[in-house]
Coordinates of C-alpha atoms in Angstrom, one line a residue:
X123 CA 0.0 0.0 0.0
X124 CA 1.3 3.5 -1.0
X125 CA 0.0 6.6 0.5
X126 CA -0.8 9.9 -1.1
X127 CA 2.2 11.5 -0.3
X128 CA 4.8 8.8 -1.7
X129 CA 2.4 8.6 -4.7
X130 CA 3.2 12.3 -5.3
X131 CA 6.5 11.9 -5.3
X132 CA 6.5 8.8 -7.4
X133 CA 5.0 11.2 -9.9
X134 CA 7.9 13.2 -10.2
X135 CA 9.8 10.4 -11.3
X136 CA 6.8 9.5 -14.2
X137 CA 6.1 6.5 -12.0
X138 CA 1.8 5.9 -12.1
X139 CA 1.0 3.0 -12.6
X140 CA 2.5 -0.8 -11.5
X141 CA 4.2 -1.4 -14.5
X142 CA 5.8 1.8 -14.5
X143 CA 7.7 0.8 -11.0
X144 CA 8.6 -2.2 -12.0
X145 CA 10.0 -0.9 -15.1
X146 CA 12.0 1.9 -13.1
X147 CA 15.3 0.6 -13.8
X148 CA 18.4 0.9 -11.8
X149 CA 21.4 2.9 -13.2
X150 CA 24.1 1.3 -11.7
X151 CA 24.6 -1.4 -8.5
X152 CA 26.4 -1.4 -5.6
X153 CA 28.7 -4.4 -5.0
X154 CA 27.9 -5.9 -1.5
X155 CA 28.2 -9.4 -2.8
X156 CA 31.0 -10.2 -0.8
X157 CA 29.9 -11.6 2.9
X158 CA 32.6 -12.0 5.5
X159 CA 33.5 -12.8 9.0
X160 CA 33.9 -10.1 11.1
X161 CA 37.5 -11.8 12.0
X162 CA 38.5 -11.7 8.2
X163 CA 37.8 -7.8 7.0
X164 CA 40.7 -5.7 6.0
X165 CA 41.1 -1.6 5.3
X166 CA 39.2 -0.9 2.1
X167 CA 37.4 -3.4 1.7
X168 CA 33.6 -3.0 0.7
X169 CA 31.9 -5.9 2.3
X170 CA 28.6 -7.4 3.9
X171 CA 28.9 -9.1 7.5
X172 CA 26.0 -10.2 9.4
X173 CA 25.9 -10.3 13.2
X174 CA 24.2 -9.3 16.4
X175 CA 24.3 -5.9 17.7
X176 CA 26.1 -5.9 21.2
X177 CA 25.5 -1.9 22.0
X178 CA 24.3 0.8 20.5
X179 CA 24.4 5.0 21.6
X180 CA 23.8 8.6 21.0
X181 CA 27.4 10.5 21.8
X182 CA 27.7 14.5 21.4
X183 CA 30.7 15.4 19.8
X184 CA 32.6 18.3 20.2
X185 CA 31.5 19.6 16.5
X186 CA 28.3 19.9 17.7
X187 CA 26.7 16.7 16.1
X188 CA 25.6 13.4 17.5
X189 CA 27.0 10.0 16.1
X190 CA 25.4 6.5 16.4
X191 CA 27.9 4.5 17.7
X192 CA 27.1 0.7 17.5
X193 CA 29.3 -2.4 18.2
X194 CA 28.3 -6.0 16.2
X195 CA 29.6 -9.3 16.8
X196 CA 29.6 -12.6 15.2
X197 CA 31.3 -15.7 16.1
X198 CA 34.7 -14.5 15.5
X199 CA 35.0 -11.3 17.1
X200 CA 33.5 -7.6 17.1
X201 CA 34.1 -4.5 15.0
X202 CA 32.5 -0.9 15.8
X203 CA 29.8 0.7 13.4
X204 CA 29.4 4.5 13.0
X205 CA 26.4 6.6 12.3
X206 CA 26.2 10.3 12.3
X207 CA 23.1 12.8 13.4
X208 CA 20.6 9.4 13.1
X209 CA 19.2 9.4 16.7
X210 CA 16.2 7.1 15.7
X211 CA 18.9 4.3 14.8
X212 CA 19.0 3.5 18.8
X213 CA 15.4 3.1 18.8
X214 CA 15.5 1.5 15.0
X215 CA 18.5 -1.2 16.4
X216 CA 18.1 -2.1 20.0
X217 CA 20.9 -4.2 21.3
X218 CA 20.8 -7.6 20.5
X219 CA 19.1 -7.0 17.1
X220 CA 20.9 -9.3 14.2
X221 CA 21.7 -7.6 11.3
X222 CA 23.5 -7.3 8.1
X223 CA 26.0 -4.3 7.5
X224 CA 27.4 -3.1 4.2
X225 CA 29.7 -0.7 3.3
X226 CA 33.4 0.4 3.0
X227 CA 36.0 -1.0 6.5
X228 CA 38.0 1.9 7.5
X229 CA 39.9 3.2 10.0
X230 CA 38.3 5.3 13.1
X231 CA 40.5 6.2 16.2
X232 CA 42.5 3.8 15.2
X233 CA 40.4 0.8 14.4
X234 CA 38.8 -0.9 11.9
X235 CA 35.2 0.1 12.0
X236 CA 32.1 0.4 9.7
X237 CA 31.3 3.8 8.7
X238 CA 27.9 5.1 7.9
X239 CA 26.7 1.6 6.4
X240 CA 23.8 0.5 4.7
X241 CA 22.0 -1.8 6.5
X242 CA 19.1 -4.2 7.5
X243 CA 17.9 -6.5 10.1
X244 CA 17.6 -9.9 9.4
X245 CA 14.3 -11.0 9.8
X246 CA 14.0 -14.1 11.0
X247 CA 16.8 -13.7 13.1
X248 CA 18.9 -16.7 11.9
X249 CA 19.3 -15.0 8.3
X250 CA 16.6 -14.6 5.5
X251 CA 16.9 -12.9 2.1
X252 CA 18.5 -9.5 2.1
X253 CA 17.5 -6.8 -0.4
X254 CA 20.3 -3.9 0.5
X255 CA 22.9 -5.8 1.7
X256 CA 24.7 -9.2 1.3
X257 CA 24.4 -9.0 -2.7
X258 CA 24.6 -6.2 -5.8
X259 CA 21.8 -3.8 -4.2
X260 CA 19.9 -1.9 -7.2
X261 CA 20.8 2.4 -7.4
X262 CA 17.5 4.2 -9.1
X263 CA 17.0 7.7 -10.5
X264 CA 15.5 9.2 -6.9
X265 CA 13.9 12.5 -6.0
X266 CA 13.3 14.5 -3.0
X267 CA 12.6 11.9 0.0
X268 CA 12.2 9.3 -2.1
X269 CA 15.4 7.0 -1.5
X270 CA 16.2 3.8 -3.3
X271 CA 16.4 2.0 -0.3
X272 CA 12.4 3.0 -0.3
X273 CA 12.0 1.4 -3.7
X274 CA 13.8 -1.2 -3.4
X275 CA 11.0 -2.5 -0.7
X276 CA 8.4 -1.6 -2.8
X277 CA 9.6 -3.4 -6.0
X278 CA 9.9 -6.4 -3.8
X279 CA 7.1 -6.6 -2.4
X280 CA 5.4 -6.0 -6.0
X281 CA 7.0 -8.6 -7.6
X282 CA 6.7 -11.0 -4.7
X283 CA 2.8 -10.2 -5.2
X284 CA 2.7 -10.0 -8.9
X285 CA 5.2 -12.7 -10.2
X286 CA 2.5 -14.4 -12.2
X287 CA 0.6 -12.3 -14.2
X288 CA 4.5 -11.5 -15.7
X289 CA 3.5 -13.3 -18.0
X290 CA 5.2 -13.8 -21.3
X291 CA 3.8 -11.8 -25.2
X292 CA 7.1 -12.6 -27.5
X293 CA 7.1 -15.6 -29.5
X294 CA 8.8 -18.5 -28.7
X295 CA 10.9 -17.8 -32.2
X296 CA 11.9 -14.5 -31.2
X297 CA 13.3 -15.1 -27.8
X298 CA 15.3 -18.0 -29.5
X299 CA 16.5 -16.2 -32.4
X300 CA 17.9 -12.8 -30.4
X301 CA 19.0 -15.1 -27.1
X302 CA 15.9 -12.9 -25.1
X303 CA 15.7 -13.7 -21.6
X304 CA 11.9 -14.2 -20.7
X305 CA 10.0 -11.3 -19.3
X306 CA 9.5 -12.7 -15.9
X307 CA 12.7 -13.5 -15.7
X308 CA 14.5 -10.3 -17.1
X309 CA 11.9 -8.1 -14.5
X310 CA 13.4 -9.4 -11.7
X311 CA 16.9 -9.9 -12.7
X312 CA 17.1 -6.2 -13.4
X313 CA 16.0 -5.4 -9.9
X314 CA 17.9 -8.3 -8.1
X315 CA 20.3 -9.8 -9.9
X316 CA 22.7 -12.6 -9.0
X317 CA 25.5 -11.0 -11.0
X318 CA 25.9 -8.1 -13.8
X319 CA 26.5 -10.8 -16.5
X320 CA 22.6 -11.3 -15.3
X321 CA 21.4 -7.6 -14.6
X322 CA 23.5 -7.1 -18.4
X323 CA 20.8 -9.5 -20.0
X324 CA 18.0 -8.2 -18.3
X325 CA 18.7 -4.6 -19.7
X326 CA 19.1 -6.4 -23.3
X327 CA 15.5 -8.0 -22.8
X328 CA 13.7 -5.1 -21.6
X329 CA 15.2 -2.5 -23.9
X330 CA 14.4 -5.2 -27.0
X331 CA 10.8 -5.0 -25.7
X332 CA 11.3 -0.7 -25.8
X333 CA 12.0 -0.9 -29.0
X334 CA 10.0 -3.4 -30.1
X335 CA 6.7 -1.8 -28.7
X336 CA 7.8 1.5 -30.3
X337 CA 7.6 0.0 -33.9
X338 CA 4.6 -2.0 -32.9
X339 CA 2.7 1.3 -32.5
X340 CA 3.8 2.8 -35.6
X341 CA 3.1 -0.4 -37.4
X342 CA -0.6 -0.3 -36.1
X343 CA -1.1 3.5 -36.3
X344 CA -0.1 3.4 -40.4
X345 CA -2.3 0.4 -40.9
X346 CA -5.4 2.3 -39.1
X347 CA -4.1 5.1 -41.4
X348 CA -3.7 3.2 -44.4
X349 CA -8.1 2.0 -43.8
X350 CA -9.3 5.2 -43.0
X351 CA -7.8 7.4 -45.4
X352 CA -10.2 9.1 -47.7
X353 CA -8.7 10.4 -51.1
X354 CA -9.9 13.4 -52.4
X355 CA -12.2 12.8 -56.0
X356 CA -11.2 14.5 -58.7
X357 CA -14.3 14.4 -61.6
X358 CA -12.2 15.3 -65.0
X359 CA -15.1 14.8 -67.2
X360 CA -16.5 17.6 -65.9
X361 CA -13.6 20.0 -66.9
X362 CA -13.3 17.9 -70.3
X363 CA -14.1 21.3 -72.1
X364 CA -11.7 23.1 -70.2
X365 CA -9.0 21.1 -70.9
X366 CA -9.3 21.2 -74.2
X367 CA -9.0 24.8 -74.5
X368 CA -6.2 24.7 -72.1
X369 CA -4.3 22.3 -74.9
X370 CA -5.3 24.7 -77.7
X371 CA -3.4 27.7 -76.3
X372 CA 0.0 25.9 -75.5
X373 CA 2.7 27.0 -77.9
X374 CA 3.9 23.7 -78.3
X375 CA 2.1 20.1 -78.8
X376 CA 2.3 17.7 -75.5
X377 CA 4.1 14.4 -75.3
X378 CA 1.5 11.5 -74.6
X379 CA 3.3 10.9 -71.5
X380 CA 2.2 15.2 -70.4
X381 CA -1.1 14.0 -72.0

């Protein structure tokens, strides 16, 4: 269910109908494929662990500005997580919430530490399929307070509820001939896909159907043309006489083909 304020907003991005959210395609993905131990992660590296948060608190800094400082374990050690001027996130992540964490490891007071991540909690509690973490997480075109984290909740949900009227319109022929994913298939591998050879196929799939549906319509709209065209009757018999005298005054006498 989407209220009439996110609706507005979904306007702005030409977004009105179901179809047109599920065919609001990401423009690029973020990488959190990779899931490690908490043991294992190095400087730099952009990674996905999943574990239980330990503690979690609002600290005033001296610039002025609160940070969420967090600390999540799993079962080979701890690492800290930093947040900055997100007070709900104690409320949001109560201590011993399980969750995943994605983002870049880097170095804060001199440990390794999680800063700003995206994250999620696992629900149920022992894992469960993750959406912005733990895999490449879809980036869409977004406008004011409308994130992608937001649509990338919605799309599931939608395809989750609407995975079979996908239903496929290309002939078996054509899917075969141009190596077409089918539709079901390319709709959710452009949201979610397993990797970008995957999300790369998708895009081929749904931009042969753009195109496709393009010269579809003009196809259609000449042949309506083509049966409702009235041409314009021209009676020369009744300007027989006119002609003729016409003919008289040229200078010059016309080829059959002029005549």
């Amino acid at each position: 269910m989407i209220g009439p304020v996110f609706v507005r907003r979904l306007e702005k991005l030409d977004i009105y109908t179901v179809g047109d959210l599920l065919t609001h395609i990401p423009f690029r993905y973020d990488d959190f494929s990779l899931i490690s131990k908490i043991a294992n992660v190095q400087e730099g590296e952009i990674v996905t662990i999943q574990g239980t948060i330990t503690s979690i608190k609002n600290e005033f800094t001296r610039g002025h500005r609160f940070i969420q400082k967090a600390q999540v374990a799993d079962d080979t050690g701890s690492i800290d997580v930093i947040w900055f001027n997100q007070t709900y996130l104690t409320k949001t992540l109560p201590s011993a919430t399980r969750v995943s964490l994605a983002g870049k490891v880097e170095m804060f007071k001199q440990k390794l530490a999680f800063i700003s991540p995206a994250f999620e909690v696992l629900n149920p509690p022992a894992g469960g399929t993750t959406i912005h973490t733990g895999r490449l997480v879809p980036i869409y075109p977004e406008t004011y307070r409308l994130s992608s984290k937001w649509l990338r909740v919605k799309i599931r949900q939608l395809l989750t509820l609407c995975e079979s009227q996908l239903q496929e319109y290309l002939p078996e022929h054509i899917l075969a001939t141009h190596d077409l994913l089918p539709y079901n298939v390319a709709v959710n591998s452009i949201h979610f896909p397993k990797n970008l050879q995957e999300a790369e196929k998708a895009r081929e799939r749904l931009a042969f159907d753009e195109f496709f549906l393009m010269q579809l319509v003009s196809l259609l709209r000449k042949r309506e043309w083509e049966q409702k065209r009235l041409g314009i009757p021209l009676r020369i018999a009744a300007f027989k006489r006119q002609i003729g005298e016409f003919w008289q005054r040229l200078p010059f006498e016309l080829t059959n083909a002029q005549k």
